[in-house]
mmCIF file of C-alpha atoms in Angstrom:
data_model
loop_
_atom_site.group_PDB
_atom_site.id
_atom_site.type_symbol
_atom_site.label_atom_id
_atom_site.label_comp_id
_atom_site.label_asym_id
_atom_site.label_seq_id
_atom_site.Cartn_x
_atom_site.Cartn_y
_atom_site.Cartn_z
ATOM 1 C CA MET A 1 157.010 214.456 -142.442
ATOM 2 C CA ALA A 2 158.651 211.205 -142.064
ATOM 3 C CA ILE A 3 162.284 210.906 -140.903
ATOM 4 C CA LEU A 4 164.867 208.167 -141.340
ATOM 5 C CA ILE A 5 167.886 208.147 -139.161
ATOM 6 C CA LYS A 6 170.639 206.060 -140.648
ATOM 7 C CA ASN A 7 173.494 203.983 -139.207
ATOM 8 C CA ALA A 8 173.187 205.380 -135.584
ATOM 9 C CA ARG A 9 174.621 203.444 -132.729
ATOM 10 C CA VAL A 10 171.384 203.117 -130.892
ATOM 11 C CA PHE A 11 170.950 202.765 -127.015
ATOM 12 C CA ALA A 12 167.209 202.303 -126.251
ATOM 13 C CA PRO A 13 168.728 202.591 -123.605
ATOM 14 C CA LYS A 14 169.633 198.954 -124.393
ATOM 15 C CA ASP A 15 172.417 198.736 -126.588
ATOM 16 C CA LEU A 16 170.806 197.879 -130.108
ATOM 17 C CA GLY A 17 174.133 198.270 -131.984
ATOM 18 C CA VAL A 18 174.250 200.218 -135.367
ATOM 19 C CA VAL A 19 170.543 200.365 -136.702
ATOM 20 C CA ASP A 20 168.080 202.678 -138.548
ATOM 21 C CA VAL A 21 165.485 204.460 -136.819
ATOM 22 C CA LEU A 22 162.252 205.358 -138.748
ATOM 23 C CA MET A 23 159.809 208.204 -137.193
ATOM 24 C CA ALA A 24 156.436 209.493 -138.628
ATOM 25 C CA ASN A 25 153.245 210.745 -137.227
ATOM 26 C CA GLU A 26 154.900 211.276 -133.732
ATOM 27 C CA ARG A 27 155.678 207.461 -133.289
ATOM 28 C CA ILE A 28 158.834 205.473 -133.890
ATOM 29 C CA LEU A 29 157.592 203.017 -136.893
ATOM 30 C CA ALA A 30 160.413 200.623 -137.196
ATOM 31 C CA VAL A 31 164.099 199.898 -135.768
ATOM 32 C CA GLY A 32 166.339 197.777 -137.612
ATOM 33 C CA LYS A 33 168.924 197.394 -140.103
ATOM 34 C CA ASP A 34 168.669 198.907 -143.745
ATOM 35 C CA LEU A 35 165.640 200.180 -143.609
ATOM 36 C CA ALA A 36 164.234 201.503 -146.879
ATOM 37 C CA PRO A 37 160.843 202.839 -146.601
ATOM 38 C CA ASN A 38 158.974 203.989 -149.585
ATOM 39 C CA LEU A 39 157.144 207.055 -147.988
ATOM 40 C CA PRO A 40 156.536 210.532 -149.350
ATOM 41 C CA ASP A 41 158.527 213.437 -148.113
ATOM 42 C CA LEU A 42 160.847 211.408 -146.461
ATOM 43 C CA GLN A 43 163.570 213.074 -144.694
ATOM 44 C CA THR A 44 166.911 211.095 -144.129
ATOM 45 C CA VAL A 45 169.459 211.791 -141.491
ATOM 46 C CA GLU A 46 172.906 210.138 -142.085
ATOM 47 C CA ALA A 47 174.136 209.237 -138.474
ATOM 48 C CA GLY A 48 177.044 206.950 -138.868
ATOM 49 C CA GLY A 49 179.651 207.421 -136.125
ATOM 50 C CA MET A 50 176.950 208.795 -133.900
ATOM 51 C CA ILE A 51 175.076 207.584 -130.739
ATOM 52 C CA MET A 52 171.358 207.935 -130.627
ATOM 53 C CA THR A 53 169.368 207.678 -127.345
ATOM 54 C CA PRO A 54 165.843 208.353 -125.978
ATOM 55 C CA GLY A 55 164.829 211.871 -125.160
ATOM 56 C CA PHE A 56 165.564 212.610 -121.574
ATOM 57 C CA PHE A 57 162.655 212.925 -119.183
ATOM 58 C CA ASP A 58 162.848 215.422 -116.356
ATOM 59 C CA GLN A 59 160.151 214.693 -113.836
ATOM 60 C CA HIS A 60 160.737 217.720 -111.625
ATOM 61 C CA ILE A 61 160.933 220.910 -113.478
ATOM 62 C CA HIS A 62 159.522 224.416 -112.428
ATOM 63 C CA VAL A 63 157.963 225.270 -115.806
ATOM 64 C CA THR A 64 155.989 228.315 -114.754
ATOM 65 C CA GLY A 65 159.224 229.193 -112.757
ATOM 66 C CA GLY A 66 159.810 228.961 -109.011
ATOM 67 C CA GLY A 67 160.999 231.099 -106.382
ATOM 68 C CA GLY A 68 159.363 234.128 -104.573
ATOM 69 C CA GLU A 69 160.693 233.401 -100.919
ATOM 70 C CA GLY A 70 162.186 236.978 -101.073
ATOM 71 C CA GLY A 71 159.499 238.794 -102.340
ATOM 72 C CA PRO A 72 157.894 239.293 -105.844
ATOM 73 C CA ALA A 73 161.310 240.413 -107.432
ATOM 74 C CA THR A 74 162.659 236.893 -106.445
ATOM 75 C CA ARG A 75 160.360 234.812 -108.457
ATOM 76 C CA THR A 76 162.112 232.844 -111.021
ATOM 77 C CA PRO A 77 161.425 233.061 -114.673
ATOM 78 C CA GLU A 78 159.113 230.639 -116.724
ATOM 79 C CA LEU A 79 160.732 227.943 -118.921
ATOM 80 C CA VAL A 80 161.201 228.510 -122.480
ATOM 81 C CA LEU A 81 161.126 225.695 -125.193
ATOM 82 C CA SER A 82 164.783 226.096 -126.528
ATOM 83 C CA GLU A 83 165.918 225.551 -123.058
ATOM 84 C CA LEU A 84 164.765 222.065 -122.892
ATOM 85 C CA VAL A 85 165.745 221.379 -126.535
ATOM 86 C CA ALA A 86 169.398 222.567 -125.665
ATOM 87 C CA CYS A 87 170.073 219.833 -123.491
ATOM 88 C CA GLY A 88 167.881 217.064 -125.026
ATOM 89 C CA THR A 89 164.885 217.058 -122.555
ATOM 90 C CA THR A 90 161.722 215.916 -124.521
ATOM 91 C CA ASP A 91 159.481 214.686 -121.709
ATOM 92 C CA VAL A 92 158.508 216.942 -118.609
ATOM 93 C CA VAL A 93 156.413 216.924 -115.485
ATOM 94 C CA GLY A 94 155.921 220.534 -114.465
ATOM 95 C CA VAL A 95 155.719 221.147 -110.656
ATOM 96 C CA SER A 96 154.849 224.223 -108.426
ATOM 97 C CA GLY A 97 156.802 225.235 -105.462
ATOM 98 C CA THR A 98 156.402 227.624 -102.199
ATOM 99 C CA ASP A 99 154.759 230.397 -103.878
ATOM 100 C CA TYR A 100 150.979 229.234 -103.940
ATOM 101 C CA THR A 101 149.744 232.619 -104.322
ATOM 102 C CA THR A 102 151.212 234.101 -107.614
ATOM 103 C CA ARG A 103 152.227 230.640 -109.138
ATOM 104 C CA SER A 104 148.513 229.378 -109.753
ATOM 105 C CA ILE A 105 147.884 225.436 -110.477
ATOM 106 C CA PRO A 106 145.864 226.643 -113.419
ATOM 107 C CA ASN A 107 148.434 228.671 -114.855
ATOM 108 C CA LEU A 108 150.797 225.422 -114.330
ATOM 109 C CA LEU A 109 148.284 223.499 -116.261
ATOM 110 C CA ALA A 110 148.099 226.007 -119.040
ATOM 111 C CA LYS A 111 151.921 225.957 -119.441
ATOM 112 C CA VAL A 112 151.954 222.173 -119.521
ATOM 113 C CA ARG A 113 149.398 222.468 -122.498
ATOM 114 C CA ALA A 114 151.662 225.303 -123.949
ATOM 115 C CA LEU A 115 154.676 223.080 -124.224
ATOM 116 C CA GLN A 116 152.768 220.201 -125.420
ATOM 117 C CA ALA A 117 151.516 222.618 -128.447
ATOM 118 C CA GLU A 118 155.167 223.721 -128.943
ATOM 119 C CA GLY A 119 156.205 220.004 -129.482
ATOM 120 C CA VAL A 120 157.514 218.196 -126.317
ATOM 121 C CA SER A 121 155.667 215.942 -124.150
ATOM 122 C CA ALA A 122 154.514 217.185 -120.848
ATOM 123 C CA TRP A 123 152.456 216.295 -117.637
ATOM 124 C CA MET A 124 152.104 218.114 -114.332
ATOM 125 C CA TYR A 125 151.773 217.349 -110.396
ATOM 126 C CA THR A 126 148.729 219.270 -109.031
ATOM 127 C CA SER A 127 149.354 221.445 -105.835
ATOM 128 C CA ASN A 128 152.638 222.838 -104.401
ATOM 129 C CA TYR A 129 154.275 222.915 -100.738
ATOM 130 C CA ARG A 130 150.738 222.862 -99.244
ATOM 131 C CA CYS A 131 148.309 220.539 -97.342
ATOM 132 C CA PRO A 132 145.331 220.382 -97.466
ATOM 133 C CA PRO A 133 146.640 220.640 -101.429
ATOM 134 C CA THR A 134 145.804 223.372 -103.930
ATOM 135 C CA LEU A 135 143.579 221.631 -106.598
ATOM 136 C CA LEU A 136 142.398 222.531 -109.979
ATOM 137 C CA THR A 137 138.948 220.897 -108.892
ATOM 138 C CA ASP A 138 136.996 219.923 -105.800
ATOM 139 C CA SER A 139 139.096 216.866 -105.102
ATOM 140 C CA ILE A 140 142.094 215.025 -105.722
ATOM 141 C CA GLY A 141 140.346 212.028 -107.341
ATOM 142 C CA ASN A 142 138.611 214.576 -109.625
ATOM 143 C CA ASP A 143 141.979 216.176 -110.600
ATOM 144 C CA LEU A 144 143.427 212.693 -111.594
ATOM 145 C CA PHE A 145 140.246 211.918 -113.598
ATOM 146 C CA PHE A 146 139.395 214.908 -115.283
ATOM 147 C CA ILE A 147 142.842 216.625 -116.144
ATOM 148 C CA PRO A 148 144.764 213.817 -118.147
ATOM 149 C CA GLU A 149 147.898 215.677 -117.734
ATOM 150 C CA VAL A 150 147.706 215.335 -113.892
ATOM 151 C CA LEU A 151 149.770 212.408 -112.290
ATOM 152 C CA GLY A 152 149.327 212.821 -109.012
ATOM 153 C CA VAL A 153 149.732 215.590 -106.142
ATOM 154 C CA LYS A 154 153.106 217.370 -104.790
ATOM 155 C CA ILE A 155 153.361 218.273 -101.220
ATOM 156 C CA ALA A 156 156.568 219.239 -99.070
ATOM 157 C CA LEU A 157 157.652 217.592 -95.723
ATOM 158 C CA GLY A 158 160.502 218.341 -93.622
ATOM 159 C CA ASP A 159 161.043 221.755 -94.801
ATOM 160 C CA HIS A 160 160.372 224.699 -92.917
ATOM 161 C CA ARG A 161 158.044 226.208 -95.915
ATOM 162 C CA SER A 162 156.102 222.795 -95.573
ATOM 163 C CA SER A 163 152.806 222.558 -93.937
ATOM 164 C CA PHE A 164 153.812 219.981 -91.546
ATOM 165 C CA PRO A 165 150.846 217.299 -92.012
ATOM 166 C CA ASP A 166 150.713 214.469 -89.669
ATOM 167 C CA VAL A 167 150.806 210.717 -90.747
ATOM 168 C CA GLN A 168 147.092 210.263 -90.771
ATOM 169 C CA THR A 169 146.690 213.410 -93.066
ATOM 170 C CA VAL A 170 149.232 212.272 -95.385
ATOM 171 C CA LEU A 171 147.701 208.375 -95.470
ATOM 172 C CA SER A 172 144.305 209.754 -96.364
ATOM 173 C CA MET A 173 145.908 212.068 -98.922
ATOM 174 C CA LEU A 174 147.629 209.103 -100.386
ATOM 175 C CA ALA A 175 144.545 207.141 -100.176
ATOM 176 C CA ASP A 176 142.470 209.720 -102.243
ATOM 177 C CA ILE A 177 145.194 209.627 -104.767
ATOM 178 C CA ARG A 178 145.259 205.752 -104.904
ATOM 179 C CA VAL A 179 141.481 205.396 -105.533
ATOM 180 C CA GLY A 180 141.263 208.566 -107.724
ATOM 181 C CA ALA A 181 144.211 207.140 -109.828
ATOM 182 C CA MET A 182 142.463 203.723 -110.216
ATOM 183 C CA LEU A 183 139.351 205.670 -111.399
ATOM 184 C CA ALA A 184 141.421 207.373 -114.204
ATOM 185 C CA GLY A 185 143.443 204.710 -115.109
ATOM 186 C CA LYS A 186 146.543 206.042 -113.585
ATOM 187 C CA ILE A 187 149.171 204.777 -110.890
ATOM 188 C CA GLY A 188 148.583 208.065 -108.743
ATOM 189 C CA PHE A 189 151.804 209.712 -106.829
ATOM 190 C CA LEU A 190 152.552 212.086 -104.007
ATOM 191 C CA HIS A 191 155.400 213.500 -105.063
ATOM 192 C CA ILE A 192 157.266 214.937 -102.029
ATOM 193 C CA HIS A 193 159.700 217.800 -101.832
ATOM 194 C CA ASN A 194 162.063 216.439 -99.172
ATOM 195 C CA GLY A 195 163.572 219.390 -96.717
ATOM 196 C CA ASN A 196 166.509 218.781 -94.515
ATOM 197 C CA ILE A 197 164.371 218.730 -91.459
ATOM 198 C CA PRO A 198 164.153 215.044 -90.171
ATOM 199 C CA GLY A 199 161.047 212.899 -89.878
ATOM 200 C CA ALA A 200 159.688 212.446 -93.582
ATOM 201 C CA PHE A 201 161.160 208.970 -93.981
ATOM 202 C CA ALA A 202 159.894 207.761 -90.647
ATOM 203 C CA MET A 203 156.301 208.818 -91.656
ATOM 204 C CA TYR A 204 156.690 206.804 -94.941
ATOM 205 C CA GLU A 205 157.975 203.717 -93.058
ATOM 206 C CA GLU A 206 154.848 204.128 -90.738
ATOM 207 C CA ILE A 207 152.613 204.611 -93.902
ATOM 208 C CA VAL A 208 154.116 201.252 -95.928
ATOM 209 C CA SER A 209 153.874 199.371 -92.423
ATOM 210 C CA ARG A 210 150.302 199.661 -92.364
ATOM 211 C CA GLY A 211 149.856 197.769 -95.593
ATOM 212 C CA PHE A 212 149.785 200.902 -97.788
ATOM 213 C CA PRO A 213 151.574 200.546 -101.361
ATOM 214 C CA VAL A 214 154.968 201.847 -101.386
ATOM 215 C CA LYS A 215 154.664 202.655 -105.252
ATOM 216 C CA HIS A 216 152.544 205.703 -104.616
ATOM 217 C CA ILE A 217 155.003 207.722 -102.212
ATOM 218 C CA ARG A 218 157.637 209.141 -104.453
ATOM 219 C CA PRO A 219 160.371 211.350 -102.500
ATOM 220 C CA THR A 220 162.463 213.813 -104.492
ATOM 221 C CA HIS A 221 165.731 215.697 -103.401
ATOM 222 C CA CYS A 222 167.220 212.568 -101.936
ATOM 223 C CA GLY A 223 170.631 213.563 -102.297
ATOM 224 C CA ARG A 224 170.648 217.279 -100.736
ATOM 225 C CA ILE A 225 171.909 216.458 -97.226
ATOM 226 C CA ARG A 226 173.259 213.437 -95.990
ATOM 227 C CA HIS A 227 170.857 212.265 -93.441
ATOM 228 C CA VAL A 228 167.839 212.579 -96.225
ATOM 229 C CA PHE A 229 170.262 210.512 -98.587
ATOM 230 C CA ASP A 230 170.927 207.719 -96.068
ATOM 231 C CA SER A 231 167.236 207.784 -95.365
ATOM 232 C CA ALA A 232 166.375 207.408 -98.894
ATOM 233 C CA VAL A 233 168.711 204.601 -99.420
ATOM 234 C CA GLN A 234 166.779 202.747 -96.678
ATOM 235 C CA PHE A 235 163.622 203.626 -98.258
ATOM 236 C CA ALA A 236 164.477 202.062 -101.523
ATOM 237 C CA LEU A 237 166.119 199.098 -100.173
ATOM 238 C CA LYS A 238 162.323 198.554 -98.814
ATOM 239 C CA GLY A 239 161.149 198.671 -102.354
ATOM 240 C CA GLY A 240 160.839 202.423 -102.913
ATOM 241 C CA TRP A 241 161.714 204.653 -105.526
ATOM 242 C CA ILE A 242 164.023 207.590 -104.913
ATOM 243 C CA ASP A 243 164.758 210.766 -107.249
ATOM 244 C CA ILE A 244 167.875 212.796 -106.972
ATOM 245 C CA THR A 245 168.388 216.258 -107.912
ATOM 246 C CA THR A 246 170.988 217.460 -110.748
ATOM 247 C CA GLY A 247 170.248 221.046 -110.615
ATOM 248 C CA ALA A 248 170.867 222.387 -107.079
ATOM 249 C CA SER A 249 173.047 221.327 -103.787
ATOM 250 C CA CYS A 250 174.126 217.721 -103.273
ATOM 251 C CA CYS A 251 175.738 216.280 -100.195
ATOM 252 C CA PHE A 252 178.440 214.592 -102.512
ATOM 253 C CA ASP A 253 180.803 216.339 -104.931
ATOM 254 C CA HIS A 254 178.143 215.718 -107.889
ATOM 255 C CA PRO A 255 174.667 214.201 -108.065
ATOM 256 C CA ALA A 256 176.476 211.474 -110.220
ATOM 257 C CA GLN A 257 178.152 210.250 -106.946
ATOM 258 C CA ALA A 258 174.719 209.968 -104.882
ATOM 259 C CA VAL A 259 173.768 207.487 -107.844
ATOM 260 C CA VAL A 260 176.775 205.369 -107.524
ATOM 261 C CA GLU A 261 176.516 205.480 -103.977
ATOM 262 C CA ALA A 262 172.910 204.337 -103.455
ATOM 263 C CA ILE A 263 173.472 201.322 -106.006
ATOM 264 C CA ALA A 264 176.935 200.561 -103.978
ATOM 265 C CA ALA A 265 174.848 200.494 -101.028
ATOM 266 C CA GLY A 266 172.236 197.761 -102.854
ATOM 267 C CA VAL A 267 169.666 200.162 -104.098
ATOM 268 C CA ASP A 268 168.227 198.387 -107.075
ATOM 269 C CA PRO A 269 169.000 200.478 -110.132
ATOM 270 C CA THR A 270 165.804 200.740 -111.747
ATOM 271 C CA HIS A 271 164.228 202.396 -108.543
ATOM 272 C CA ILE A 272 166.535 205.513 -108.887
ATOM 273 C CA THR A 273 165.762 208.462 -111.048
ATOM 274 C CA LEU A 274 167.045 212.045 -111.808
ATOM 275 C CA SER A 275 165.531 215.440 -112.242
ATOM 276 C CA THR A 276 166.972 218.905 -112.454
ATOM 277 C CA ASP A 277 164.434 220.983 -110.463
ATOM 278 C CA GLY A 278 164.867 222.998 -113.211
ATOM 279 C CA HIS A 279 163.912 226.863 -112.893
ATOM 280 C CA GLY A 280 163.221 226.449 -109.268
ATOM 281 C CA SER A 281 164.669 228.757 -106.863
ATOM 282 C CA VAL A 282 167.703 227.928 -105.195
ATOM 283 C CA PRO A 283 167.529 229.877 -101.903
ATOM 284 C CA ARG A 284 170.289 229.901 -99.060
ATOM 285 C CA PHE A 285 168.983 230.520 -95.358
ATOM 286 C CA ASN A 286 171.089 231.128 -92.166
ATOM 287 C CA ASP A 287 170.309 229.663 -88.862
ATOM 288 C CA LYS A 288 167.276 232.027 -88.229
ATOM 289 C CA GLY A 289 165.469 230.844 -91.261
ATOM 290 C CA GLU A 290 166.310 234.171 -93.146
ATOM 291 C CA MET A 291 166.838 234.099 -96.843
ATOM 292 C CA VAL A 292 170.443 235.210 -97.486
ATOM 293 C CA GLY A 293 170.869 234.344 -101.255
ATOM 294 C CA LEU A 294 168.998 232.954 -104.080
ATOM 295 C CA GLY A 295 169.946 231.270 -107.448
ATOM 296 C CA VAL A 296 167.902 229.400 -110.144
ATOM 297 C CA GLY A 297 168.106 225.721 -111.039
ATOM 298 C CA GLY A 298 169.541 224.709 -114.128
ATOM 299 C CA VAL A 299 167.684 222.845 -116.737
ATOM 300 C CA ASP A 300 170.519 220.880 -117.934
ATOM 301 C CA GLY A 301 171.489 218.542 -115.047
ATOM 302 C CA ASN A 302 170.169 215.513 -116.333
ATOM 303 C CA LEU A 303 172.498 215.723 -119.274
ATOM 304 C CA LYS A 304 175.557 216.809 -117.252
ATOM 305 C CA GLU A 305 175.262 213.864 -114.756
ATOM 306 C CA THR A 306 174.382 211.211 -117.447
ATOM 307 C CA ILE A 307 177.699 212.229 -119.020
ATOM 308 C CA ARG A 308 179.418 212.343 -115.541
ATOM 309 C CA LEU A 309 178.281 209.030 -114.861
ATOM 310 C CA ILE A 310 179.684 207.630 -118.393
ATOM 311 C CA ARG A 311 182.955 209.739 -118.129
ATOM 312 C CA ASP A 312 183.962 210.124 -114.741
ATOM 313 C CA HIS A 313 182.369 206.447 -112.998
ATOM 314 C CA ASN A 314 183.027 204.611 -116.205
ATOM 315 C CA MET A 315 179.283 203.347 -116.038
ATOM 316 C CA PRO A 316 177.909 201.626 -119.169
ATOM 317 C CA ILE A 317 176.004 203.938 -121.334
ATOM 318 C CA GLU A 318 172.896 201.891 -121.282
ATOM 319 C CA GLN A 319 172.989 201.930 -117.447
ATOM 320 C CA ALA A 320 173.758 205.514 -117.334
ATOM 321 C CA LEU A 321 170.994 206.577 -119.743
ATOM 322 C CA THR A 322 168.271 204.684 -117.413
ATOM 323 C CA PHE A 323 168.314 207.425 -114.618
ATOM 324 C CA THR A 324 166.891 210.228 -117.144
ATOM 325 C CA THR A 325 165.043 207.741 -119.733
ATOM 326 C CA SER A 326 163.484 204.425 -118.991
ATOM 327 C CA ASN A 327 163.377 204.379 -115.068
ATOM 328 C CA VAL A 328 161.522 207.556 -115.211
ATOM 329 C CA ALA A 329 159.058 206.903 -117.499
ATOM 330 C CA GLY A 330 158.514 203.253 -116.027
ATOM 331 C CA ALA A 331 158.274 204.950 -112.558
ATOM 332 C CA LEU A 332 155.401 207.050 -113.612
ATOM 333 C CA GLY A 333 153.769 204.124 -115.744
ATOM 334 C CA ILE A 334 153.956 206.434 -119.161
ATOM 335 C CA LYS A 335 154.520 203.695 -121.604
ATOM 336 C CA GLY A 336 156.355 204.498 -124.793
ATOM 337 C CA HIS A 337 158.396 206.990 -123.407
ATOM 338 C CA GLY A 338 161.842 206.958 -122.387
ATOM 339 C CA VAL A 339 162.959 204.075 -124.659
ATOM 340 C CA ILE A 340 163.522 203.629 -128.471
ATOM 341 C CA GLU A 341 161.342 201.032 -129.875
ATOM 342 C CA THR A 342 158.598 200.370 -132.359
ATOM 343 C CA GLY A 343 155.547 202.022 -131.431
ATOM 344 C CA ALA A 344 157.165 204.518 -128.913
ATOM 345 C CA CYS A 345 156.802 208.163 -128.902
ATOM 346 C CA ALA A 346 159.536 209.507 -131.453
ATOM 347 C CA ASN A 347 161.832 211.428 -128.888
ATOM 348 C CA ALA A 348 165.415 210.978 -129.347
ATOM 349 C CA CYS A 349 168.939 212.636 -129.160
ATOM 350 C CA LEU A 350 171.848 212.048 -131.188
ATOM 351 C CA PHE A 351 175.350 212.369 -129.936
ATOM 352 C CA THR A 352 179.017 212.468 -131.057
ATOM 353 C CA GLU A 353 180.987 209.395 -129.659
ATOM 354 C CA ASP A 354 182.365 212.204 -127.153
ATOM 355 C CA PHE A 355 178.799 212.678 -125.906
ATOM 356 C CA GLU A 356 178.373 216.293 -127.459
ATOM 357 C CA LEU A 357 174.466 216.639 -128.175
ATOM 358 C CA LYS A 358 174.295 217.023 -131.728
ATOM 359 C CA GLY A 359 170.574 216.409 -132.496
ATOM 360 C CA VAL A 360 167.035 216.460 -130.882
ATOM 361 C CA PHE A 361 163.821 214.943 -132.019
ATOM 362 C CA ALA A 362 160.576 215.372 -129.987
ATOM 363 C CA ARG A 363 157.271 213.476 -131.271
ATOM 364 C CA GLY A 364 159.024 213.326 -134.654
ATOM 365 C CA ARG A 365 159.928 216.637 -135.117
ATOM 366 C CA GLU A 366 163.355 217.632 -135.757
ATOM 367 C CA MET A 367 164.222 220.172 -132.987
ATOM 368 C CA MET A 368 168.027 220.707 -133.309
ATOM 369 C CA ARG A 369 170.496 219.696 -135.922
ATOM 370 C CA ASP A 370 174.244 219.896 -135.852
ATOM 371 C CA GLY A 371 173.844 221.514 -132.421
ATOM 372 C CA GLU A 372 171.654 224.118 -133.872
ATOM 373 C CA ILE A 373 168.182 224.685 -132.174
ATOM 374 C CA LEU A 374 165.651 224.520 -135.214
ATOM 375 C CA VAL A 375 162.346 224.849 -133.034
ATOM 376 C CA LYS A 376 161.906 227.798 -130.251
ATOM 377 C CA GLY A 377 159.054 228.556 -128.383
ATOM 378 C CA THR A 378 156.167 230.880 -129.212
ATOM 379 C CA PHE A 379 157.734 234.036 -127.979
ATOM 380 C CA GLU A 380 161.344 233.257 -128.670
ATOM 381 C CA TYR A 381 161.718 234.184 -132.545
#
């Protein structure tokens, strides 16, 4: 079915003014004024007075659930589709975490493909916190080449749950990622959970100083503790990308403040992204490393912090949107996502002028109308 969205003020995320957007066959066919297509079964959505944005892109979300640090009862639940629709998230990259025993990588791939079948755009990182990485095939290169959904490898550094690899081990892994991605026609990333133990960013600096391209090193959780944030800013000032988590602890009052502080320090705004860590566990440990509490990361943090940037920090809408839309897709090398333009994937949100989410479209399918979720996951009905 084709959908024509009329008279919305479109932020693509660039401000296009009041225009119409035509969607069909999962793509945006046209963006412009006074579109009048002659198509069978055309659905028209009158969006006068509303704001249209790209769908949100969450590049770090535990779609199969995380946790497990306190035993089997502490494994966090698996994501369901309606949670994404409720916060306007249309694109995800699934990740695994601490649990390398019961949260398998084949299970992650299956969940990613299930989300694709249910209507959103989904990819993944192979492995978890471990080094050597936990793979789907016999090598990093083969995971990247044979599995279209695999964008790279995830590990943890600077965390008491990590494997504490040395610089040469990480460099060798990065080389495997780079070559495997070249053969697969991808960029290839080492997606790194940064813990609170110092040293990870010194490792990245040494690797880059040897001549290895910085674009393959992608640290996340860059705003959770001050010394990590300060190191992340220096990394970004030298050309790296940094990802700030919106669904867990932050060393500032809110993750939006971390974005503002990074930009004020001179970081290129296009090298900053946000992600939720949704459905990951949020454990609290005492000085002995013993877990004393556990929560679940929310999936709506990207929406909340984008609105906070606009409302509380007076950031222009077209810039505030980039950290959860075009910056993410651009940093991952995924063309046609995180933007509203002819030929792009038909992922979009409709908001009131007060930024209340009212409509969601994923791959050209209407998922939310007037704030009501129309499409749920397979087992939600």
